[in-house]
Amino acid sequence: MSVQRYVTPGGRVRYRSRIKSHGREVATRVFDRKRDAVAWEQEQIRRLRLGEWIDPRRGTVPLSEVAEAWLRTRGSVKRRTRETDEATWHRYVEPRFGAWPVASLTTAEVATWVGSLVTAGSAPSSATRALATLRLILNHAVADERVTRNVAALVKAPRAGARREGQA
């Protein structure tokens, strides 16, 4: 186990967990509690053994950077589809999540965002398209090994008959 206890110059006790693979350090994280450091270390080791480990630093890039890379891969789709993808990204997804580190998105945040689009007046079809665009971007992030899973995959799209605020 490589959890080390140390004291900060201010007298605070901290615990550093270092993960090694093939003789080199691949990840380090500091915790206030030893049990948190041990739990994190065990999870990272489990992922390494299963071949699911992704360097946590790769998930710190903003979603906007991943989206730009994804948009560049859309060359094989029709021009109108590419334009719709870009417009949906810029109008709906980027304002909410563009600056977020890609690994910090959660399923709950995405579900809340989709619901807020409809209650703010967007048509359910627009919210569905925005969710589809985010899913595609996050699929790209998974393929690029920036995150281990697509947090938008399980979020349900709004029903076509969902009411917007102010409608009877």
mmCIF file of C-alpha atoms in Angstrom:
data_model
loop_
_atom_site.group_PDB
_atom_site.id
_atom_site.type_symbol
_atom_site.label_atom_id
_atom_site.label_comp_id
_atom_site.label_asym_id
_atom_site.label_seq_id
_atom_site.Cartn_x
_atom_site.Cartn_y
_atom_site.Cartn_z
ATOM 1 C CA MET A 1 0.000 0.000 0.000
ATOM 2 C CA SER A 2 1.350 3.410 -0.849
ATOM 3 C CA VAL A 3 -0.752 5.718 1.329
ATOM 4 C CA GLN A 4 1.623 8.012 3.167
ATOM 5 C CA ARG A 5 0.855 10.223 6.132
ATOM 6 C CA TYR A 6 2.441 13.666 6.239
ATOM 7 C CA VAL A 7 2.003 16.931 8.088
ATOM 8 C CA THR A 8 1.622 20.219 6.225
ATOM 9 C CA PRO A 9 3.634 23.283 7.291
ATOM 10 C CA GLY A 10 0.425 24.509 8.955
ATOM 11 C CA GLY A 11 0.314 21.381 11.129
ATOM 12 C CA ARG A 12 -2.492 19.617 9.278
ATOM 13 C CA VAL A 13 -2.309 15.836 8.811
ATOM 14 C CA ARG A 14 -2.861 14.705 5.200
ATOM 15 C CA TYR A 15 -2.644 11.384 3.369
ATOM 16 C CA ARG A 16 -1.108 10.984 -0.073
ATOM 17 C CA SER A 17 -1.975 8.018 -2.248
ATOM 18 C CA ARG A 18 0.321 7.172 -5.141
ATOM 19 C CA ILE A 19 -0.612 4.721 -7.860
ATOM 20 C CA LYS A 20 2.139 2.963 -9.776
ATOM 21 C CA SER A 21 1.932 0.899 -12.924
ATOM 22 C CA HIS A 22 4.885 -0.874 -14.520
ATOM 23 C CA GLY A 23 7.288 0.812 -12.110
ATOM 24 C CA ARG A 24 6.195 4.392 -12.718
ATOM 25 C CA GLU A 25 3.840 6.675 -10.869
ATOM 26 C CA VAL A 26 0.655 7.235 -12.868
ATOM 27 C CA ALA A 27 -1.555 9.089 -10.385
ATOM 28 C CA THR A 28 -1.304 10.878 -7.049
ATOM 29 C CA ARG A 29 -4.016 12.327 -4.875
ATOM 30 C CA VAL A 30 -4.103 13.890 -1.403
ATOM 31 C CA PHE A 31 -6.859 13.335 1.168
ATOM 32 C CA ASP A 32 -7.798 14.615 4.616
ATOM 33 C CA ARG A 33 -8.753 11.131 5.812
ATOM 34 C CA LYS A 34 -6.719 7.956 5.516
ATOM 35 C CA ARG A 35 -9.759 5.825 4.728
ATOM 36 C CA ASP A 36 -10.573 8.050 1.732
ATOM 37 C CA ALA A 37 -6.999 7.691 0.468
ATOM 38 C CA VAL A 38 -7.114 3.913 0.863
ATOM 39 C CA ALA A 39 -10.520 3.636 -0.844
ATOM 40 C CA TRP A 40 -9.366 5.760 -3.790
ATOM 41 C CA GLU A 41 -6.165 3.753 -4.111
ATOM 42 C CA GLN A 42 -8.026 0.435 -4.072
ATOM 43 C CA GLU A 43 -10.440 1.642 -6.763
ATOM 44 C CA GLN A 44 -7.568 2.814 -8.989
ATOM 45 C CA ILE A 45 -5.757 -0.516 -8.558
ATOM 46 C CA ARG A 46 -8.971 -2.427 -9.349
ATOM 47 C CA ARG A 47 -9.393 -0.406 -12.547
ATOM 48 C CA LEU A 48 -5.758 -0.980 -13.523
ATOM 49 C CA ARG A 49 -6.171 -4.740 -13.132
ATOM 50 C CA LEU A 50 -9.361 -4.773 -15.207
ATOM 51 C CA GLY A 51 -7.859 -2.586 -17.915
ATOM 52 C CA GLU A 52 -10.412 0.155 -17.188
ATOM 53 C CA TRP A 53 -8.016 2.674 -15.706
ATOM 54 C CA ILE A 54 -7.831 6.089 -17.314
ATOM 55 C CA ASP A 55 -5.367 8.730 -16.216
ATOM 56 C CA PRO A 56 -7.480 11.182 -14.152
ATOM 57 C CA ARG A 57 -5.570 14.104 -15.681
ATOM 58 C CA ARG A 58 -7.097 13.285 -19.085
ATOM 59 C CA GLY A 59 -10.542 14.132 -17.711
ATOM 60 C CA THR A 60 -9.547 17.619 -16.592
ATOM 61 C CA VAL A 61 -9.843 19.148 -20.061
ATOM 62 C CA PRO A 62 -12.935 21.305 -20.555
ATOM 63 C CA LEU A 63 -15.864 19.789 -22.404
ATOM 64 C CA SER A 64 -15.442 22.531 -25.021
ATOM 65 C CA GLU A 65 -12.074 21.044 -26.010
ATOM 66 C CA VAL A 66 -13.614 17.586 -26.387
ATOM 67 C CA ALA A 67 -16.502 19.079 -28.395
ATOM 68 C CA GLU A 68 -14.096 20.829 -30.771
ATOM 69 C CA ALA A 69 -12.300 17.538 -31.391
ATOM 70 C CA TRP A 70 -15.639 15.771 -31.881
ATOM 71 C CA LEU A 71 -16.855 18.391 -34.359
ATOM 72 C CA ARG A 72 -13.659 17.896 -36.391
ATOM 73 C CA THR A 73 -14.533 14.184 -36.709
ATOM 74 C CA ARG A 74 -17.948 14.983 -38.193
ATOM 75 C CA GLY A 75 -16.545 15.455 -41.705
ATOM 76 C CA SER A 76 -18.282 12.336 -43.034
ATOM 77 C CA VAL A 77 -21.802 13.532 -42.162
ATOM 78 C CA LYS A 78 -23.872 15.747 -44.414
ATOM 79 C CA ARG A 79 -23.245 19.478 -44.251
ATOM 80 C CA ARG A 80 -26.671 20.231 -42.755
ATOM 81 C CA THR A 81 -26.163 17.635 -40.003
ATOM 82 C CA ARG A 82 -22.780 19.129 -39.158
ATOM 83 C CA GLU A 83 -24.304 22.626 -39.030
ATOM 84 C CA THR A 84 -27.096 21.388 -36.742
ATOM 85 C CA ASP A 85 -24.536 19.697 -34.477
ATOM 86 C CA GLU A 86 -22.534 22.916 -34.196
ATOM 87 C CA ALA A 87 -25.587 25.090 -33.626
ATOM 88 C CA THR A 88 -26.946 22.748 -30.942
ATOM 89 C CA TRP A 89 -23.569 22.659 -29.207
ATOM 90 C CA HIS A 90 -23.221 26.444 -29.182
ATOM 91 C CA ARG A 91 -26.818 27.233 -28.246
ATOM 92 C CA TYR A 92 -27.617 24.603 -25.611
ATOM 93 C CA VAL A 93 -24.674 22.530 -24.426
ATOM 94 C CA GLU A 94 -21.717 24.924 -24.399
ATOM 95 C CA PRO A 95 -23.318 27.639 -22.227
ATOM 96 C CA ARG A 96 -23.996 25.107 -19.456
ATOM 97 C CA PHE A 97 -21.130 22.625 -19.663
ATOM 98 C CA GLY A 98 -18.486 24.072 -22.011
ATOM 99 C CA ALA A 99 -16.099 25.172 -19.256
ATOM 100 C CA TRP A 100 -16.626 22.075 -17.084
ATOM 101 C CA PRO A 101 -13.857 19.469 -16.903
ATOM 102 C CA VAL A 102 -15.260 16.527 -18.855
ATOM 103 C CA ALA A 103 -14.795 14.122 -15.930
ATOM 104 C CA SER A 104 -16.771 16.362 -13.568
ATOM 105 C CA LEU A 105 -20.114 15.929 -15.343
ATOM 106 C CA THR A 106 -22.621 13.704 -13.553
ATOM 107 C CA THR A 107 -25.772 11.940 -14.658
ATOM 108 C CA ALA A 108 -27.775 14.008 -12.156
ATOM 109 C CA GLU A 109 -26.387 17.294 -13.535
ATOM 110 C CA VAL A 110 -27.220 16.288 -17.095
ATOM 111 C CA ALA A 111 -30.757 15.202 -16.141
ATOM 112 C CA THR A 112 -31.338 18.488 -14.301
ATOM 113 C CA TRP A 113 -30.061 20.437 -17.303
ATOM 114 C CA VAL A 114 -32.370 18.601 -19.728
ATOM 115 C CA GLY A 115 -35.345 19.316 -17.475
ATOM 116 C CA SER A 116 -34.373 22.965 -17.143
ATOM 117 C CA LEU A 117 -34.244 23.374 -20.927
ATOM 118 C CA VAL A 118 -37.911 22.429 -21.223
ATOM 119 C CA THR A 119 -39.063 24.459 -18.212
ATOM 120 C CA ALA A 120 -37.164 27.475 -19.569
ATOM 121 C CA GLY A 121 -39.212 27.338 -22.752
ATOM 122 C CA SER A 122 -37.273 25.124 -25.159
ATOM 123 C CA ALA A 123 -39.328 22.641 -27.139
ATOM 124 C CA PRO A 124 -38.965 19.022 -25.984
ATOM 125 C CA SER A 125 -37.525 18.206 -29.418
ATOM 126 C CA SER A 126 -34.812 20.857 -28.905
ATOM 127 C CA ALA A 127 -33.964 19.448 -25.473
ATOM 128 C CA THR A 128 -33.844 15.958 -26.986
ATOM 129 C CA ARG A 129 -31.470 17.164 -29.732
ATOM 130 C CA ALA A 130 -29.275 18.902 -27.137
ATOM 131 C CA LEU A 131 -29.114 15.702 -25.078
ATOM 132 C CA ALA A 132 -28.269 13.674 -28.195
ATOM 133 C CA THR A 133 -25.455 16.101 -29.022
ATOM 134 C CA LEU A 134 -24.039 15.874 -25.496
ATOM 135 C CA ARG A 135 -24.224 12.067 -25.661
ATOM 136 C CA LEU A 136 -22.246 12.058 -28.913
ATOM 137 C CA ILE A 137 -19.608 14.381 -27.466
ATOM 138 C CA LEU A 138 -19.276 12.203 -24.363
ATOM 139 C CA ASN A 139 -19.067 9.069 -26.551
ATOM 140 C CA HIS A 140 -16.098 10.764 -28.197
ATOM 141 C CA ALA A 141 -14.607 11.442 -24.730
ATOM 142 C CA VAL A 142 -14.973 7.742 -23.841
ATOM 143 C CA ALA A 143 -13.352 6.669 -27.120
ATOM 144 C CA ASP A 144 -10.546 9.177 -26.501
ATOM 145 C CA GLU A 145 -10.046 7.689 -23.000
ATOM 146 C CA ARG A 146 -10.845 10.926 -21.184
ATOM 147 C CA VAL A 147 -13.643 9.333 -19.130
ATOM 148 C CA THR A 148 -14.643 5.736 -18.446
ATOM 149 C CA ARG A 149 -18.352 6.113 -19.176
ATOM 150 C CA ASN A 150 -20.892 8.395 -20.801
ATOM 151 C CA VAL A 151 -22.856 10.024 -17.962
ATOM 152 C CA ALA A 152 -25.554 11.204 -20.396
ATOM 153 C CA ALA A 153 -26.312 7.704 -21.675
ATOM 154 C CA LEU A 154 -28.944 6.923 -19.036
ATOM 155 C CA VAL A 155 -30.629 10.330 -19.021
ATOM 156 C CA LYS A 156 -34.123 10.159 -20.465
ATOM 157 C CA ALA A 157 -35.115 12.603 -23.160
ATOM 158 C CA PRO A 158 -38.241 14.653 -22.493
ATOM 159 C CA ARG A 159 -41.493 13.323 -23.894
ATOM 160 C CA ALA A 160 -42.753 15.021 -27.018
ATOM 161 C CA GLY A 161 -45.914 16.085 -25.172
ATOM 162 C CA ALA A 162 -44.047 17.655 -22.249
ATOM 163 C CA ARG A 163 -45.392 21.084 -21.379
ATOM 164 C CA ARG A 164 -43.245 24.159 -21.450
ATOM 165 C CA GLU A 165 -43.660 26.739 -18.717
ATOM 166 C CA GLY A 166 -46.487 29.143 -19.462
ATOM 167 C CA GLN A 167 -48.448 26.700 -21.619
ATOM 168 C CA ALA A 168 -51.810 25.316 -20.581
#
